[in-house]
PDB file of C-alpha atoms in Angstrom:
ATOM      1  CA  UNK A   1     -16.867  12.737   2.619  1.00  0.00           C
ATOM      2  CA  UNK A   2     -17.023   9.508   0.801  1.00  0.00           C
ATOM      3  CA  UNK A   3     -17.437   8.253  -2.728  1.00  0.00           C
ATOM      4  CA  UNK A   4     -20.460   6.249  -2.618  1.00  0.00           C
ATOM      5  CA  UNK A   5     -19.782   3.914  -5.345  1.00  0.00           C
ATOM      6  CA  UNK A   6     -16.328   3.038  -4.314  1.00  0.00           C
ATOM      7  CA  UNK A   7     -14.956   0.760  -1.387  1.00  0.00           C
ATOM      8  CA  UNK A   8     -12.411   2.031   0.970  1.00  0.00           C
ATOM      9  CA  UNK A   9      -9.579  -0.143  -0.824  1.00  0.00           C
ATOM     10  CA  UNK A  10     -10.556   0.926  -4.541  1.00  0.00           C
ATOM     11  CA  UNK A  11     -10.195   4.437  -3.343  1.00  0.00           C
ATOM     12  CA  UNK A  12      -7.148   3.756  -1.861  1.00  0.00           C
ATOM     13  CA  UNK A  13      -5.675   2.180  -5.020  1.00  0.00           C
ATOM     14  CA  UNK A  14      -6.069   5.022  -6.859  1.00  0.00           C
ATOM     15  CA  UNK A  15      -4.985   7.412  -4.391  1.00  0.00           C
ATOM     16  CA  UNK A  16      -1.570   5.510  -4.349  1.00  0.00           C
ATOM     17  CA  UNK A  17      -1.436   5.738  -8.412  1.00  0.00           C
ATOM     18  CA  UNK A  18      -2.317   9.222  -8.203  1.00  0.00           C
ATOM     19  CA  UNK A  19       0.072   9.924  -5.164  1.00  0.00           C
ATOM     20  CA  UNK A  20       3.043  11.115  -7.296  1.00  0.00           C
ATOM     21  CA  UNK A  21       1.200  14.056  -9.126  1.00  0.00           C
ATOM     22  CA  UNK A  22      -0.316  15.306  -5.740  1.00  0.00           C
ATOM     23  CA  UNK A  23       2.241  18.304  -5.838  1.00  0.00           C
ATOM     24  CA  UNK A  24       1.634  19.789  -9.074  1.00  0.00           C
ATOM     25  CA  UNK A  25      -2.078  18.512  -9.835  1.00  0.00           C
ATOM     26  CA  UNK A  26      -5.065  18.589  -8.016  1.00  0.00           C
ATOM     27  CA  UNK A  27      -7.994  15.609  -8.443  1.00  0.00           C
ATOM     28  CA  UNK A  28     -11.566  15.775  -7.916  1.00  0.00           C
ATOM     29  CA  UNK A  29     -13.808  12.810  -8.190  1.00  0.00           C
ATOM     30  CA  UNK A  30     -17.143  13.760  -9.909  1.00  0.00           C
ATOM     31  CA  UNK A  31     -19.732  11.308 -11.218  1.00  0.00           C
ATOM     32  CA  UNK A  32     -22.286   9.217 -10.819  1.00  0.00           C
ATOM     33  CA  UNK A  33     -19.982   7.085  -8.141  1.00  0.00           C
ATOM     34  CA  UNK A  34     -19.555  10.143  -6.223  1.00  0.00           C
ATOM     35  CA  UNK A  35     -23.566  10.885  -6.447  1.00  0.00           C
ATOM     36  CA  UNK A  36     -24.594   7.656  -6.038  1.00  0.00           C
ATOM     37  CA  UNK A  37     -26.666   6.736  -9.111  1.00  0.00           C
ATOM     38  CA  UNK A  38     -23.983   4.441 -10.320  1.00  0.00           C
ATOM     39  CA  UNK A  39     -24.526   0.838 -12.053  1.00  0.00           C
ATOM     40  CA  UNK A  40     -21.879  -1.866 -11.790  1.00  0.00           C
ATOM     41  CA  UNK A  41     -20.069  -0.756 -14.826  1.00  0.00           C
ATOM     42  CA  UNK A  42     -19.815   2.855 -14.387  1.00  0.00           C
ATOM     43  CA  UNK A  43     -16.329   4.187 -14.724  1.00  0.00           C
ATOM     44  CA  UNK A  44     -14.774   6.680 -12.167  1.00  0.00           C
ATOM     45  CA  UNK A  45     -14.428  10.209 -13.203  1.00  0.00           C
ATOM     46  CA  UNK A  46     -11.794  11.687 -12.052  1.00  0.00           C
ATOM     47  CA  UNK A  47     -10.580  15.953 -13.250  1.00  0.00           C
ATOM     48  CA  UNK A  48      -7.161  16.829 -12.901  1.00  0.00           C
ATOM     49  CA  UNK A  49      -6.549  20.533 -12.732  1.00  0.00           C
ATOM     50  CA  UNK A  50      -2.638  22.256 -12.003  1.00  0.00           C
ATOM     51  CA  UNK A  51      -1.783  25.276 -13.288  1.00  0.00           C
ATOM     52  CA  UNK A  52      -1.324  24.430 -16.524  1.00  0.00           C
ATOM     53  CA  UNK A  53      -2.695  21.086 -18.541  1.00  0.00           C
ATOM     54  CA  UNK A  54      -1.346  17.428 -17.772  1.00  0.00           C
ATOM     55  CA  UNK A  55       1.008  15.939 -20.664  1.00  0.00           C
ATOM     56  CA  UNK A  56      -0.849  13.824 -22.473  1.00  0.00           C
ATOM     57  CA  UNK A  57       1.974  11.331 -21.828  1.00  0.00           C
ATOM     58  CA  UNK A  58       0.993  11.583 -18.025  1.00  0.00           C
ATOM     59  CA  UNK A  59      -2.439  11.362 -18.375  1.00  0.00           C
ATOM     60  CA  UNK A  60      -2.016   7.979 -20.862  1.00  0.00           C
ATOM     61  CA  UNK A  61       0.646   6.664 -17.997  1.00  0.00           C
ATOM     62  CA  UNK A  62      -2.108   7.075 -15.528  1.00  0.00           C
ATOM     63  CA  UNK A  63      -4.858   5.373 -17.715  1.00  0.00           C
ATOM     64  CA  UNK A  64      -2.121   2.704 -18.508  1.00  0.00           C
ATOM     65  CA  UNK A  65      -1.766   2.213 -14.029  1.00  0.00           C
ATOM     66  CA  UNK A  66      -5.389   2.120 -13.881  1.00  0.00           C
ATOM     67  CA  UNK A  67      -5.682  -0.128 -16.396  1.00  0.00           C
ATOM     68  CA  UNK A  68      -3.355  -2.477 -15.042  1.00  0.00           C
ATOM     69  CA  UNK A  69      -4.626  -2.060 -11.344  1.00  0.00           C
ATOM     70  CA  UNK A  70      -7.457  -4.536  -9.485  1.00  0.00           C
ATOM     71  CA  UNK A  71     -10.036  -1.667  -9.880  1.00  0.00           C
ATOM     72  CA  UNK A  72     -13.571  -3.223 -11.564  1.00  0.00           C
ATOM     73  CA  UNK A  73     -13.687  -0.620 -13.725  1.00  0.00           C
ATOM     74  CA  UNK A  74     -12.604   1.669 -15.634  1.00  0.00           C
ATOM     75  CA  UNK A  75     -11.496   5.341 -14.616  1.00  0.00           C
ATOM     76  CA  UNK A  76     -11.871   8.674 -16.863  1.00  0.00           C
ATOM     77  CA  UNK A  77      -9.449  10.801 -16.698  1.00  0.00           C
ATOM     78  CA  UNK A  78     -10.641  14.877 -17.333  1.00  0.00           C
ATOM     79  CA  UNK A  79      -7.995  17.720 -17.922  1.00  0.00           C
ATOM     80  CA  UNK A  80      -9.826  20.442 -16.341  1.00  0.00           C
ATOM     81  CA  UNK A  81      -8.239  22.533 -19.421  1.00  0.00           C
ATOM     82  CA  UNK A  82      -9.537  20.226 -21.913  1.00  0.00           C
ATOM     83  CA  UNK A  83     -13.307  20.594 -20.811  1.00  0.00           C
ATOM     84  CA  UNK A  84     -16.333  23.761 -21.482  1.00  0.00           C
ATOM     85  CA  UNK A  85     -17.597  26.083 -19.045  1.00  0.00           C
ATOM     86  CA  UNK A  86     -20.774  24.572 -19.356  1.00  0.00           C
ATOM     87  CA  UNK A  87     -19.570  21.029 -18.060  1.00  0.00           C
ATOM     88  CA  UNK A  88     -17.330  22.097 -15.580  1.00  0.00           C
ATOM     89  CA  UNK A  89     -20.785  23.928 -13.884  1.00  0.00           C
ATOM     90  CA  UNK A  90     -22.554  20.590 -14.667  1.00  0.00           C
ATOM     91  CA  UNK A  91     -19.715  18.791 -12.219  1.00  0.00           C
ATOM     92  CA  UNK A  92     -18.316  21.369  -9.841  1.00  0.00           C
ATOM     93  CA  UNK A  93     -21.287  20.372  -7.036  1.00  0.00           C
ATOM     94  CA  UNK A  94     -20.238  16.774  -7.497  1.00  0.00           C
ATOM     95  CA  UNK A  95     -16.612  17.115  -6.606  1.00  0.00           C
ATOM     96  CA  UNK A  96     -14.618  15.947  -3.937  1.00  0.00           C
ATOM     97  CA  UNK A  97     -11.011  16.404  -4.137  1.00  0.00           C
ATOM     98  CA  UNK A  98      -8.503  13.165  -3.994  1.00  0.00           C
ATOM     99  CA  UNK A  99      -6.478  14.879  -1.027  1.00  0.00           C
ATOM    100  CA  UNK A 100      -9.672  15.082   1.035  1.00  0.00           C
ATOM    101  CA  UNK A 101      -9.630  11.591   1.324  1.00  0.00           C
ATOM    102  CA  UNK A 102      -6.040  10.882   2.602  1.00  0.00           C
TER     103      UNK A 102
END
């Protein structure tokens, strides 16, 4: 499966910045870039979920990589611990998990 509003070489930028947390986390692209209905600025969503919540120190040295990376725009970081019930039924159909794309 592919991220539609993504190029093969922005995916695989964040792959490599994600890389490092592949054994304790799992990521999931959700979104409008994963849908489709995406405009030039929308960001990437991206929910983490391990078995317990990422340290906030993790998550702000990933947004920090990203930041600092050749991506064209910005990526959202979710802890799947962090969000309701509700939106995590909103996204679920949407996801595509990181490792499926290695």
């Amino acid at each position: 499966m592919k991220i539609k509003g993504a190029t093969e070489a922005e995916i695989n930028t964040v792959l490599k910045i994600l890389a490092p947390y592949f054994m304790e986390y799992d990521f999931y692209f959700y979104g409008s870039r994963v849908r489709g209905d995406f405009r030039t600025l929308s960001d990437l969503d991206i929910l983490i979920r391990g078995k317990t919540s990422m340290p906030l120190e993790v998550i702000d040295s990933l947004k920090e990589a990203f930041d600092n990376s050749t991506l064209p725009y910005i990526v959202n970081l979710t802890d799947f611990y962090n969000i309701s019930d509700e939106f995590y039924k909103m996204i679920q159909d949407d996801c595509i998990s990181a490792k499926s794309l290695i």
